[in-house]
Structure formats: C-alpha cells, structure tokens
XYZ file of C-alpha atoms in Angstrom:
691
model
C 65.053 -26.707 -36.141
C 63.638 -29.066 -33.501
C 66.105 -31.317 -31.794
C 64.107 -34.327 -32.995
C 64.649 -33.371 -36.629
C 68.244 -33.011 -37.887
C 70.338 -33.595 -40.955
C 73.236 -36.038 -41.140
C 76.073 -36.335 -43.679
C 76.684 -39.878 -42.585
C 74.866 -42.323 -44.863
C 74.776 -44.874 -42.075
C 72.560 -42.651 -39.997
C 69.677 -43.485 -42.140
C 68.392 -47.025 -42.008
C 67.865 -48.926 -45.162
C 68.735 -48.028 -48.721
C 68.205 -44.448 -49.842
C 65.230 -43.698 -52.001
C 67.449 -41.305 -53.956
C 70.520 -43.498 -54.470
C 72.229 -42.722 -57.817
C 72.966 -46.151 -59.269
C 74.991 -44.912 -62.188
C 77.013 -42.360 -60.219
C 75.758 -39.697 -62.590
C 76.165 -36.171 -61.272
C 73.274 -33.849 -62.224
C 73.908 -30.503 -63.777
C 74.917 -27.886 -61.230
C 72.934 -25.203 -63.064
C 69.551 -26.744 -62.272
C 68.904 -26.636 -58.479
C 65.471 -28.289 -58.578
C 63.935 -31.674 -59.146
C 64.046 -32.287 -62.860
C 62.051 -35.420 -63.628
C 59.617 -37.759 -62.032
C 59.319 -40.582 -64.495
C 57.624 -43.863 -63.917
C 59.118 -46.357 -66.295
C 58.282 -50.037 -66.260
C 57.082 -49.844 -62.699
C 60.364 -48.253 -61.496
C 60.606 -44.685 -60.348
C 63.765 -42.828 -61.372
C 64.354 -39.442 -59.856
C 66.906 -36.936 -60.995
C 67.766 -34.424 -58.318
C 70.061 -31.492 -58.125
C 73.178 -31.254 -56.034
C 73.828 -28.580 -53.492
C 71.223 -27.785 -50.820
C 68.438 -30.070 -51.949
C 67.091 -32.091 -48.999
C 66.425 -34.949 -51.383
C 70.053 -35.707 -51.798
C 71.502 -38.802 -50.255
C 72.901 -37.899 -46.929
C 70.632 -34.858 -46.428
C 67.528 -36.822 -45.362
C 66.586 -35.517 -41.893
C 66.632 -37.992 -39.115
C 63.636 -37.995 -36.717
C 64.025 -39.121 -33.152
C 62.336 -42.493 -32.554
C 61.179 -42.652 -36.158
C 59.654 -46.155 -36.711
C 61.992 -47.327 -39.503
C 61.565 -51.023 -38.788
C 58.745 -53.351 -39.710
C 55.845 -53.422 -37.227
C 52.315 -54.744 -36.912
C 49.182 -52.677 -37.480
C 47.357 -51.251 -34.500
C 50.311 -51.542 -32.189
C 49.247 -50.304 -28.782
C 51.291 -47.465 -27.339
C 50.716 -44.881 -24.606
C 49.571 -42.487 -27.306
C 47.011 -44.932 -28.726
C 45.643 -45.669 -25.248
C 45.286 -41.947 -24.585
C 43.562 -41.522 -27.930
C 41.204 -44.421 -27.140
C 40.343 -42.912 -23.751
C 39.485 -39.614 -25.387
C 37.367 -41.404 -27.997
C 35.393 -43.179 -25.265
C 34.803 -39.881 -23.426
C 33.551 -38.182 -26.588
C 31.394 -41.196 -27.417
C 29.383 -40.927 -24.226
C 29.067 -37.144 -24.035
C 25.452 -37.372 -25.326
C 24.532 -39.054 -22.040
C 24.711 -35.586 -20.437
C 22.171 -34.223 -22.910
C 19.952 -37.269 -22.420
C 20.094 -36.718 -18.664
C 19.140 -33.071 -19.212
C 16.170 -33.977 -21.434
C 14.735 -36.625 -19.108
C 15.330 -34.420 -16.058
C 13.349 -31.627 -17.710
C 10.425 -33.966 -18.381
C 10.581 -35.259 -14.816
C 10.551 -31.765 -13.313
C 7.535 -30.590 -15.290
C 4.879 -29.507 -12.782
C 7.062 -30.116 -9.717
C 7.639 -27.594 -6.966
C 10.754 -25.499 -7.123
C 13.926 -27.120 -5.769
C 17.701 -26.743 -5.806
C 17.993 -29.660 -8.217
C 15.526 -28.068 -10.633
C 17.338 -24.739 -10.502
C 20.609 -26.524 -11.300
C 18.946 -28.143 -14.335
C 17.838 -24.688 -15.526
C 21.430 -23.468 -15.163
C 22.710 -26.532 -17.046
C 20.205 -25.926 -19.825
C 21.589 -22.422 -20.397
C 24.749 -23.985 -21.854
C 22.905 -26.453 -24.080
C 22.591 -24.217 -27.130
C 26.356 -23.606 -27.099
C 27.586 -27.054 -26.106
C 25.298 -29.166 -28.300
C 26.635 -28.148 -31.763
C 30.227 -28.494 -30.511
C 29.541 -31.989 -29.221
C 27.573 -32.900 -32.342
C 30.431 -31.811 -34.615
C 32.990 -33.795 -32.621
C 30.931 -36.998 -32.805
C 29.619 -36.689 -36.368
C 33.029 -35.830 -37.823
C 34.596 -38.845 -36.070
C 31.788 -41.069 -37.342
C 32.173 -40.083 -40.998
C 35.950 -40.450 -40.860
C 35.584 -43.875 -39.257
C 33.099 -44.958 -41.950
C 35.378 -43.623 -44.697
C 38.412 -45.474 -43.309
C 36.412 -48.664 -42.858
C 35.003 -48.431 -46.389
C 38.441 -47.632 -47.862
C 39.823 -50.801 -46.302
C 37.024 -52.777 -47.951
C 37.321 -50.886 -51.206
C 35.152 -47.915 -52.069
C 34.683 -45.224 -54.672
C 36.843 -42.193 -54.290
C 33.850 -39.837 -54.489
C 32.208 -41.541 -51.531
C 35.371 -41.301 -49.466
C 35.742 -37.613 -50.302
C 32.152 -36.982 -49.274
C 32.641 -38.767 -45.951
C 36.064 -37.349 -45.110
C 34.954 -33.819 -46.024
C 31.859 -33.968 -43.801
C 33.464 -32.197 -40.866
C 30.762 -29.514 -40.475
C 27.358 -28.620 -41.877
C 28.803 -26.085 -44.304
C 31.588 -28.389 -45.476
C 29.137 -31.269 -45.898
C 26.782 -29.247 -48.091
C 29.718 -27.902 -50.086
C 31.096 -31.403 -50.788
C 27.604 -32.660 -51.598
C 27.168 -29.967 -54.248
C 30.704 -29.786 -55.683
C 31.174 -33.552 -55.954
C 27.824 -33.840 -57.714
C 27.050 -37.046 -55.835
C 23.305 -36.555 -55.420
C 22.653 -39.997 -54.018
C 20.822 -41.299 -50.973
C 23.959 -41.651 -48.839
C 24.998 -38.065 -49.518
C 21.502 -36.825 -48.646
C 21.543 -38.809 -45.386
C 24.879 -37.267 -44.419
C 23.544 -33.747 -45.088
C 20.306 -34.393 -43.203
C 22.215 -35.822 -40.264
C 24.249 -32.640 -40.031
C 21.056 -30.552 -40.058
C 20.183 -32.200 -36.745
C 22.940 -30.100 -35.156
C 21.268 -26.648 -35.386
C 17.888 -28.245 -34.701
C 19.157 -29.817 -31.487
C 20.779 -26.528 -30.508
C 17.463 -24.705 -30.861
C 15.637 -27.379 -28.903
C 18.106 -26.831 -26.066
C 16.803 -23.304 -25.595
C 14.046 -22.655 -23.060
C 13.681 -26.278 -22.043
C 12.605 -25.524 -18.495
C 11.208 -22.444 -16.823
C 9.355 -21.339 -13.730
C 5.662 -20.602 -13.672
C 3.168 -19.219 -11.196
C 0.983 -21.567 -9.194
C -2.594 -20.968 -8.095
C -3.585 -22.680 -4.837
C -7.335 -22.617 -4.251
C -8.720 -22.764 -0.736
C -11.771 -21.639 1.185
C -11.934 -19.658 4.380
C -14.713 -18.088 6.477
C -14.660 -14.313 6.519
C -16.629 -11.751 8.505
C -17.935 -8.418 7.289
C -20.023 -5.451 8.479
C -23.694 -6.508 8.291
C -26.406 -3.929 7.498
C -29.220 -6.328 6.602
C -30.861 -6.765 10.019
C -32.418 -4.080 12.235
C -30.087 -2.829 14.915
C -32.838 -2.752 17.574
C -36.398 -3.830 18.174
C -39.063 -3.130 15.595
C -41.340 -2.073 18.412
C -42.190 1.631 18.287
C -41.721 2.046 21.987
C -38.328 0.555 22.727
C -36.064 -2.360 22.086
C -32.431 -2.027 23.003
C -30.574 -1.291 19.783
C -26.799 -1.397 19.956
C -26.335 1.957 18.211
C -26.196 5.698 18.821
C -29.826 6.291 17.850
C -31.428 3.834 20.238
C -32.099 6.606 22.785
C -31.887 10.400 23.009
C -29.306 10.165 25.774
C -27.097 7.843 23.709
C -27.263 10.259 20.794
C -26.044 13.047 23.056
C -22.988 11.008 24.024
C -22.193 9.842 20.479
C -23.006 13.075 18.619
C -19.354 14.317 18.460
C -18.042 11.056 17.002
C -20.938 10.778 14.551
C -20.522 14.368 13.387
C -16.786 13.910 12.948
C -17.303 10.677 11.004
C -19.915 12.107 8.603
C -17.857 15.267 8.102
C -14.740 13.201 7.327
C -16.632 11.442 4.547
C -17.948 14.727 3.152
C -14.519 16.364 2.926
C -12.824 13.340 1.340
C -11.008 13.923 -1.952
C -12.838 13.639 -5.247
C -10.928 10.443 -6.057
C -12.111 8.851 -2.825
C -15.717 9.975 -3.358
C -15.735 8.268 -6.767
C -13.697 5.252 -5.685
C -15.220 1.794 -4.951
C -13.660 1.994 -1.475
C -13.718 4.708 1.166
C -10.709 6.400 2.677
C -10.277 3.494 5.127
C -10.310 0.905 2.315
C -13.803 -0.361 3.181
C -15.843 -1.533 0.197
C -18.702 0.691 -0.960
C -22.066 -0.746 -1.973
C -23.311 0.282 -5.431
C -26.954 1.230 -5.940
C -28.515 -1.571 -7.887
C -31.685 0.401 -8.586
C -29.859 2.979 -10.723
C -27.402 0.647 -12.469
C -29.425 -1.166 -15.130
C -32.925 -2.116 -16.085
C -31.857 -5.769 -15.858
C -31.765 -5.381 -12.087
C -35.484 -6.034 -12.002
C -35.411 -8.902 -14.494
C -37.134 -12.097 -13.438
C -34.007 -14.211 -13.891
C -32.117 -11.906 -11.469
C -28.794 -11.737 -13.330
C -25.545 -10.423 -11.950
C -25.065 -6.793 -12.950
C -21.513 -5.667 -13.613
C -20.347 -2.697 -11.563
C -18.826 -0.008 -13.759
C -15.208 0.727 -12.956
C -15.421 4.466 -13.576
C -16.506 7.711 -11.963
C -20.102 7.379 -13.156
C -20.919 4.790 -10.486
C -23.463 5.787 -7.835
C -22.709 4.496 -4.345
C -25.313 3.960 -1.640
C -23.060 5.475 1.033
C -19.886 7.513 1.226
C -18.538 4.976 3.725
C -18.086 1.280 3.050
C -18.356 -2.086 4.740
C -15.456 -3.424 6.764
C -14.062 -6.752 5.559
C -12.084 -8.983 7.868
C -8.438 -9.097 6.832
C -7.557 -12.180 4.767
C -3.829 -11.800 5.435
C -2.958 -13.117 1.992
C -1.327 -11.740 -1.109
C -3.438 -13.709 -3.540
C -6.732 -13.360 -5.341
C -10.001 -14.087 -3.547
C -13.720 -13.864 -4.213
C -16.771 -14.164 -2.015
C -20.420 -13.130 -1.899
C -21.906 -10.881 0.765
C -25.507 -9.989 1.583
C -26.169 -6.379 2.444
C -28.877 -3.718 2.377
C -29.174 0.019 2.022
C -31.900 2.642 2.321
C -33.169 3.686 -1.092
C -34.908 7.091 -1.196
C -37.048 8.339 -4.094
C -38.485 11.840 -4.164
C -40.923 13.874 -6.176
C -40.014 17.347 -7.389
C -39.932 20.084 -4.754
C -43.091 21.814 -3.562
C -42.680 25.522 -2.917
C -44.449 27.274 -0.022
C -44.027 30.574 1.799
C -42.842 30.962 5.334
C -45.655 33.390 6.206
C -45.713 37.141 6.726
C -47.583 39.958 8.466
C -50.338 39.785 5.900
C -51.319 36.407 7.259
C -49.878 34.182 4.541
C -49.351 30.949 6.481
C -49.016 28.562 3.532
C -46.092 26.627 5.041
C -47.850 26.134 8.365
C -50.963 25.084 6.550
C -48.964 22.522 4.547
C -47.460 21.060 7.697
C -50.869 20.698 9.251
C -52.115 18.899 6.165
C -49.389 16.286 6.144
C -49.171 15.867 9.880
C -45.680 15.666 11.382
C -44.612 12.760 13.565
C -41.178 13.797 14.810
C -41.881 17.489 15.291
C -45.427 16.921 16.471
C -44.978 19.233 19.446
C -43.495 22.123 17.497
C -45.028 21.798 14.062
C -45.087 25.539 13.527
C -41.303 25.891 14.052
C -39.675 22.568 13.086
C -36.401 24.180 11.962
C -35.474 25.014 15.532
C -37.255 22.190 17.292
C -34.730 19.567 16.218
C -31.550 21.289 17.194
C -29.530 20.321 20.231
C -27.376 23.436 20.246
C -27.883 27.200 19.985
C -28.994 28.374 16.602
C -31.169 26.605 14.121
C -30.727 24.613 10.940
C -31.889 25.633 7.506
C -33.688 22.304 7.061
C -35.561 19.598 8.876
C -36.658 16.023 8.123
C -39.865 14.407 9.296
C -42.411 11.767 8.456
C -46.163 11.436 8.785
C -45.848 7.799 9.884
C -46.607 7.708 13.591
C -45.323 4.152 13.972
C -44.044 1.228 11.927
C -47.186 -0.825 12.038
C -47.300 -2.141 8.477
C -44.709 -2.987 5.887
C -46.755 -3.297 2.716
C -46.243 0.275 1.552
C -43.286 2.683 1.338
C -42.693 4.893 4.353
C -42.997 8.665 3.870
C -40.207 11.150 4.452
C -40.265 14.943 4.168
C -37.224 17.131 3.541
C -37.920 20.849 3.961
C -35.349 23.607 3.399
C -35.549 27.300 4.204
C -32.040 27.971 2.879
C -33.323 30.806 0.714
C -35.054 32.317 3.733
C -32.056 32.312 6.090
C -29.817 33.892 3.472
C -32.339 36.727 3.093
C -32.821 36.182 -0.627
C -36.378 34.852 -0.452
C -39.067 33.687 1.961
C -39.535 30.580 -0.158
C -39.403 27.138 1.451
C -38.893 23.951 -0.643
C -40.368 20.677 0.507
C -39.518 17.295 -1.021
C -41.989 14.493 -0.430
C -40.030 11.227 -0.474
C -40.489 7.562 0.256
C -37.908 4.934 1.092
C -37.436 1.202 0.896
C -34.630 -1.118 1.982
C -33.370 -3.216 -0.972
C -31.553 -6.411 -0.028
C -28.784 -7.259 -2.462
C -25.924 -9.694 -2.969
C -22.506 -8.425 -3.898
C -19.751 -10.392 -5.549
C -16.541 -9.164 -3.914
C -13.184 -9.528 -5.620
C -9.956 -8.982 -3.703
C -6.362 -8.725 -4.813
C -4.449 -9.083 -1.603
C -6.089 -6.701 0.875
C -7.655 -4.504 -1.828
C -11.290 -5.487 -2.356
C -14.238 -4.123 -4.315
C -17.751 -5.217 -5.240
C -17.620 -6.121 -8.925
C -21.156 -7.516 -9.431
C -24.515 -7.118 -7.690
C -27.979 -8.636 -7.891
C -31.159 -8.818 -5.835
C -30.948 -11.054 -2.811
C -33.733 -13.424 -3.750
C -33.446 -15.425 -0.517
C -33.776 -12.413 1.805
C -36.147 -13.150 4.665
C -37.483 -9.594 5.069
C -39.423 -7.399 2.679
C -37.723 -4.385 1.077
C -40.549 -2.351 2.629
C -39.373 -3.243 6.111
C -37.165 -0.418 7.452
C -33.798 -1.281 9.046
C -34.558 0.709 12.190
C -37.223 0.952 14.885
C -39.280 4.060 15.526
C -36.936 5.482 18.184
C -33.915 5.051 15.940
C -35.721 6.558 12.962
C -36.874 9.643 14.829
C -33.400 10.235 16.255
C -31.940 9.762 12.771
C -34.232 12.504 11.388
C -33.337 14.822 14.257
C -29.604 14.274 13.811
C -29.260 14.761 10.045
C -29.888 18.569 9.924
C -26.954 19.174 12.278
C -24.855 16.166 11.185
C -22.328 18.522 9.547
C -22.570 21.161 12.250
C -24.692 24.304 12.712
C -23.551 27.361 10.776
C -24.421 31.011 11.302
C -28.125 31.698 11.280
C -27.796 33.586 7.991
C -25.941 30.739 6.238
C -27.391 27.660 4.612
C -26.573 24.425 6.410
C -23.690 22.308 4.967
C -26.303 19.562 4.558
C -28.332 21.878 2.318
C -25.190 22.722 0.393
C -24.492 19.016 -0.151
C -28.074 18.388 -1.267
C -27.699 21.252 -3.739
C -24.834 19.329 -5.337
C -21.783 20.983 -3.826
C -18.638 18.850 -3.584
C -17.359 21.174 -0.842
C -20.317 21.843 1.474
C -18.069 23.495 4.109
C -16.330 25.981 1.838
C -19.066 28.636 1.442
C -18.735 30.228 4.875
C -20.586 33.405 5.779
C -20.985 34.663 2.239
C -23.264 32.005 0.856
C -24.897 32.168 -2.518
C -28.667 32.024 -2.753
C -29.668 28.343 -2.757
C -32.110 27.394 -5.463
C -33.653 23.920 -5.058
C -35.982 24.582 -7.965
C -33.164 23.458 -10.255
C -32.721 20.128 -8.434
C -35.095 17.458 -9.731
C -36.734 14.962 -7.409
C -34.684 12.126 -8.963
C -31.326 13.847 -8.354
C -32.411 14.930 -4.894
C -33.384 11.348 -4.021
C -29.933 10.030 -5.077
C -28.158 12.519 -2.823
C -30.517 11.956 0.089
C -29.955 8.187 -0.272
C -26.201 8.660 0.034
C -26.538 11.033 2.992
C -28.945 8.851 5.003
C -26.915 5.658 4.428
C -23.698 7.408 5.427
C -25.295 8.592 8.665
C -26.988 5.251 9.373
C -23.788 3.236 8.882
C -21.930 5.679 11.120
C -24.605 5.082 13.738
C -24.139 1.310 13.549
C -20.330 1.318 13.854
C -19.053 4.807 14.692
C -15.864 3.509 16.321
C -15.114 0.668 13.884
C -15.523 1.924 10.324
C -12.359 4.076 10.508
C -10.433 0.976 11.625
C -11.142 -0.816 8.339
C -10.086 -4.466 8.202
C -8.437 -4.186 11.621
C -11.784 -3.598 13.363
C -12.706 -5.999 16.155
C -15.129 -8.366 14.428
C -15.405 -10.504 17.570
C -16.272 -7.774 20.085
C -19.020 -8.527 22.588
C -22.351 -6.795 22.221
C -21.843 -4.684 25.326
C -18.381 -3.556 24.231
C -17.792 -0.091 22.856
C -16.495 -1.304 19.474
C -19.265 -3.804 18.797
C -21.060 -3.724 15.443
C -23.307 -6.219 13.610
C -21.400 -8.762 11.528
C -22.150 -11.621 9.169
C -19.996 -14.500 7.993
C -19.496 -15.766 4.456
C -17.118 -18.203 2.787
C -14.335 -16.788 0.671
C -12.785 -18.751 -2.172
C -9.124 -17.819 -2.101
C -6.813 -18.260 -5.056
C -3.270 -17.607 -3.926
C -0.792 -17.083 -6.734
C 2.813 -17.945 -5.968
C 5.239 -16.510 -8.505
C 7.900 -18.840 -9.945
C 6.835 -21.687 -7.680
C 6.653 -24.625 -10.120
C 8.573 -25.843 -13.116
C 7.053 -25.743 -16.588
C 8.821 -27.827 -19.230
C 8.651 -27.298 -22.962
C 7.833 -30.943 -23.519
C 7.951 -30.826 -27.316
C 11.441 -29.305 -27.233
C 12.589 -31.847 -24.670
C 11.256 -34.838 -26.642
C 12.810 -33.647 -29.925
C 16.124 -33.043 -28.141
C 16.041 -36.549 -26.648
C 15.345 -38.141 -30.056
C 18.180 -36.207 -31.707
C 20.527 -37.074 -28.853
C 19.655 -40.773 -29.100
C 20.544 -40.641 -32.813
C 23.775 -38.861 -31.908
C 24.585 -41.459 -29.247
C 24.096 -44.261 -31.786
C 26.384 -42.431 -34.207
C 29.019 -42.060 -31.490
C 28.963 -45.760 -30.623
C 29.032 -46.819 -34.282
C 31.989 -44.519 -34.928
C 33.917 -45.933 -31.974
C 33.204 -49.534 -32.980
C 34.185 -48.972 -36.627
C 37.359 -47.219 -35.551
C 38.363 -50.232 -33.464
C 37.332 -52.726 -36.173
C 39.393 -51.065 -38.888
C 42.942 -52.396 -39.280
C 44.234 -49.708 -41.634
C 45.964 -46.686 -40.164
C 43.905 -43.518 -40.094
C 45.566 -41.559 -42.889
C 42.554 -39.969 -44.571
C 42.284 -36.199 -44.445
C 45.776 -35.386 -43.093
C 48.487 -33.280 -44.768
C 51.101 -35.627 -43.331
C 49.628 -38.410 -45.482
C 50.914 -36.561 -48.573
C 54.488 -37.240 -47.407
C 53.957 -40.993 -47.659
C 55.986 -42.474 -50.540
C 56.612 -38.949 -51.806
C 60.048 -38.671 -53.482
C 59.850 -34.918 -53.118
C 59.862 -34.961 -49.342
C 62.900 -35.738 -47.255
C 61.455 -38.518 -45.146
C 63.268 -41.660 -44.176
C 61.764 -44.977 -45.060
C 59.442 -46.606 -42.603
C 56.508 -45.180 -40.641
C 54.057 -46.887 -42.955
C 51.780 -47.996 -40.112
C 51.460 -44.572 -38.548
C 48.096 -42.806 -38.351
C 47.948 -39.395 -39.923
C 48.059 -37.571 -36.620
C 50.988 -39.686 -35.382
C 52.929 -39.036 -38.587
C 52.195 -35.330 -38.222
C 53.622 -35.339 -34.698
C 56.866 -36.889 -35.942
C 57.170 -34.520 -38.884
C 55.670 -31.432 -37.280
C 58.885 -29.397 -37.807
C 59.330 -30.338 -41.464
C 58.919 -27.333 -43.758
C 56.829 -28.251 -46.824
C 55.609 -26.359 -49.856
C 53.254 -26.834 -52.772
C 55.659 -26.075 -55.593
C 56.587 -26.707 -59.223
C 58.801 -29.762 -59.546
C 59.745 -28.842 -63.146
C 60.281 -25.108 -63.179
C 62.702 -25.283 -66.136
C 60.306 -27.200 -68.402
C 57.643 -25.698 -70.566
C 54.973 -27.513 -68.577
C 55.211 -27.643 -64.803
C 54.251 -30.329 -62.301
C 52.766 -29.463 -58.901
C 53.936 -31.486 -55.897
C 54.217 -31.243 -52.137
C 57.918 -31.013 -51.398
C 60.049 -30.422 -48.384
C 62.282 -27.355 -48.296
C 65.126 -26.353 -46.030
C 64.760 -22.590 -45.800
C 63.006 -19.519 -47.092
C 65.408 -19.008 -50.011
C 64.721 -22.460 -51.338
C 60.953 -21.993 -50.964
C 61.089 -18.936 -53.230
C 62.416 -21.065 -56.099
C 59.794 -23.068 -57.872
C 56.802 -21.123 -56.634
C 53.610 -21.596 -58.600
C 52.828 -19.107 -61.328
C 49.284 -18.658 -62.633
C 50.714 -17.810 -66.084
C 52.381 -21.227 -66.519
C 50.894 -24.466 -67.702
C 50.861 -27.487 -65.404
C 50.156 -31.145 -65.914
C-alpha cells in the first residue's frame, strides 16, 4: 500500500460526515459480507453494508495525502495545471514542424544540392512515422475538449460518447457504427480521422535528388581527310605525308607497314566495332548502307549498331579529348576513297608455246606506274628482295580532269606463285572520293558515328582524288608489300585479305590455292576500299593515329607528328547525378493543406479547453469513483480533473463486481476492495441475472 493511501480507525481522521454513517445504530448481519442494498428512496440514498473487512465501513475509509476535502473554486491553478498547460501548448504547435517541412520542400524544388536540402530529406524520412502520432495526439484532445465543452452546455449522451470515444481512426469508426448515430457530425469526425493515414502517405517521398543536364558548346578538333595532302600537280607539290616522295616512303615504310599490319591482326570484335583499337571513330560507307543515301532530300541515314556494318577503313579518325563525363554530339565532315570493281578477268602468264595473253592485256590497257617494266610488274614495284603476288596500277598518266572516275587495276598471280595454276586474275576498278557528314555521339570519351549523309556543301567533286600523282603512284607501289613480302611460293598477305581471310598472316608456307574466281567484283571492291583507306590514313598520320585522342592536334606542319585537322563545334550535355532537388509538389501541397486543418484543430482544442469551466472527467476510470457509495473515497475532490483524481487514487484497488451476490438478481458496480480474497467474493457470473 502506498504511503499516501492508508486506513484509519479514528473517525476524526476523515473530514466531514461519513457517507456510510448508520443513523439507527443497526448492526448488519455478520453472515453477509457484501453490500446488500442500494436503494434510492425519496431522494435519499440508504446503504446497508456488512461489518468486518469491508472498506465501506465507517472508520475504514482510506485517507489520501493532500486529498482536497475542502471547498475550492474551479480551475484552480497549481504547478500540475501549469505543467499540463505547457504540454498542451507544445502539442498544439507541433504541426508547425510539418508546415515548415512542406514549404521547405516546395522551396527546394529545382535548387542545387545543399546541406540544408539534405537535412530536409533526412527530416522527411521521419514524417510517415511522426505524422499519425502527432495527428492522434491533437485530434483526440480536440474531440475531448469539444465533448467537455458541449457537456457543460448540455448535450445528448450519444454525441458525447461519439466525441469522447474518437481517440483513433479505428475507435472512431467503431463508435460511429455501434452508436448508430449516422449524422453529419459523426461523418465529419470519421472523415477528419481519415486525414491521418492520408497525411502519413503524403509525407513519403516528398523530396528527392535528380540528375541535371548542363548544355554547353565547345570547339573540337578531329583528323581531317577531306582535303588533298599535297599539290594536285602531277609533278610535285610538297605533301606532308609519307607518299609525297620516294625517299620519304623509304624512311616511313617500317612505321606504315607496322601500322597496317596492326589493323589487320586486330581481334574480330575490333574489326566489327565502330571504333578501332585506339578508340578512334570509324567512318561507315554511306554508299552501301541504304538506297536513301542518294535521295534528293539527303536524309540522315542511321548507322547500324551490329556486325553487319561496313567501314571505310580499319582505322578511325582521332577526336580531340573532351575531358568530360557527359553526353556530347557534333557533326564532322570527312571523305573516303570508294572503289568499285567489275568481275575478275582471267589471263595466262605465258609459256614456251608463245602464249603471252597477260602481256598483251597489259599493253592494251597501258600501265602508268609500271610503265618501264610492263612485262614484269610483279617485281618492278618491290623495294626488297623477292616479289609480290600482286600489283596495282592505273592507265591514267596524270590527274588532268575530274569529270570521270579514275581507273585502277588489281592483278594477282597468287595461283601462279603457289604452283597450282598459271592463271592471273585482273580486276578493273574505278574510284571516287565521297564527301560525307557524320553525326558523332559521345558518352564521356567513347564516341561513334551514329548517322551519316552526303556533304551537300562540299567544295570539291567526288571525282577529285584526295592525292596528287606522286602520292597516288607511291600508294600503288606500297600496297603490295604493305603487309610484308612472303616466300616466293606463297601468296601475299594482301592477296589473302582480298580473298576474304580474317587472318591473312596465318597461312605461312603451306598456302592453299587462291581462287579469285569465287570473289565477285562487288565484294572485291568493298575489301579494296577498306585496304586503300587504311593505307591512305596511315600515310596521313602514321605517328598520330595510335595516340588516339591524346594526339597533338596543334603540331606545326614541319613537326614529325603533324596531321591535317579540322575544327567543329560540339554540343555538350553534361549530366550530373543527384545534383538538384526534385519535389513531389502534389504530395507537398496535400500535406500542407492537411497540416493546416490539423493546426486549426489544435488551436480550437486548446481554446475550448481553456474556455470550459467544468473539470475534465470524461473518459476516465477515476470518474466512476465520484459519488460512488461502493468505493472507499473520502468526500471532497469534486473539482478534480479525471487525471488528477487518478493520480490521487492510483493505489486504490477496484473491481467490477456484483453488489448483490445473495439476491436472485445481481447488480454490477465498480467497488473498491482491500485484497485478493475480497475480490474473489462477488465476482460476476455469466449464468446469473443482473439488473
């Protein structure tokens, strides 16, 4: 038993007359240890109680320390009431935090990331948990305040039960249904409670981080193949490349051979990739992509992102490093040599019977490069011991007109050198120089041409070759030995490549018998296009292509690493991850509206609580001890709120019991009991009748 609650046998210890005073000095029967009657007669209540251990007996009423047993005014201010008021004010203005969160979210929408914004995101993580708790605290206080205020004015019991029982959404719906009060006020109370889960959901994902695209433009340089490297004059013109003179070719032959060979032995994935092994972008062949390439409206043609794409060269164009991690696009102008061939002509090398068909064919076409050794062109173009199994030549003595395609002959004696036949195949080809535009797309440093079209604004005709006569003749002399010179009884690696081999160096001494009769002129022209462009680009920048984007784009023309460049403008879209805030504005606005309603409810509840004069006794168990003859409570304490009364009587043991256990019909009351033995007597029995 708490020290504040004790029993006294001294009648003077309890102030005022006893509620259980026996006016006629009648002693109840000792055989009935329970309350016997609770009769209300003529406005007077007469209670018959048992003797013995009943706490209702005069002299056994427990005395409570500081129990207010004297008359006092309503709403007397004490330390407890001030503390309660302070707590009420704090709860009332809790919605201000949610309002701050909602308006902060709207204000941060679209702003750059900051410490303040990150703290708002962290605060929002607790919204879904904190909001329903706060809502319940405010709404429950409001409905109790309204109920107390209405009870002071006079109200229907059903209304008060609905209001007092509205302590949660579930309890509110339950009271609404069980009371059967399907009126407007009850519906408003239920709907108001439904704002709690709605506000909780709106608190989720209020603010997040989104990526930001910053668009800018920047000049960018790239490897230019659209202009001739040297003079168009047949005689000379200093070209800044390996083919501008025979002596220069001798110096640069090792590097050129190494470069072309490196492209030939690249992996299959690299050969089919839109970039070479140094991450330079390859140029697709527009002429073989789609029939729309020749359409009058000159549309962009999409480059296929698969292995079926045909590239003009095995090596690509160097692009100046952008030094960004974003997305960029730009358009380049470039050119390549496009070769088309007719099907192979077959001739014989000649024999002791005087069959000189090959020599006769050469005389008929007239060679320009091998003019001094027309009868033995296979050996006339070599710069080392041994001879190649092929040669290239043209019957154009000079570039004097550009209104017709230039001729090109490819002759192979691969079958002859392998000893399988004395047959020689000759392909009669022509070439042009298409000028195209490429739409380049880059993701960081990884670029590729994604669309191409004809360069309508090109200043030169496609029939104009990209080289002068000296360069062209040196180009034709170099190609047969560009992959090295094999044994005299083995077909050249160039021949093996033109036959379609993906590994032109792997055949070695034991070569199979080459058969060009199975290679159509169209397929042969595609392969010769790739080979010539690979060699020509190597000639223009033999020391720079392997450097990729780190090549020296600003080298002087007399420097070793110089190569022709062009400048374009790149549109750069840099994407910065999680750089700006993105607010769910609809969620934020709904949350603000609900919170404003909640704030109004909080203020109304606080005001009504302060306006009401009656003590707050609704909804407390301690209220059932007021004026209850079955509970051992001293007189007084009538002005106490329910929670204050409960604090005073917190150690009182009470029980819902039968006040008339000896009668045929029982009566259920809340009574105070002293111990466990007493609580076992008078327990409710579902088989009895009660009134």
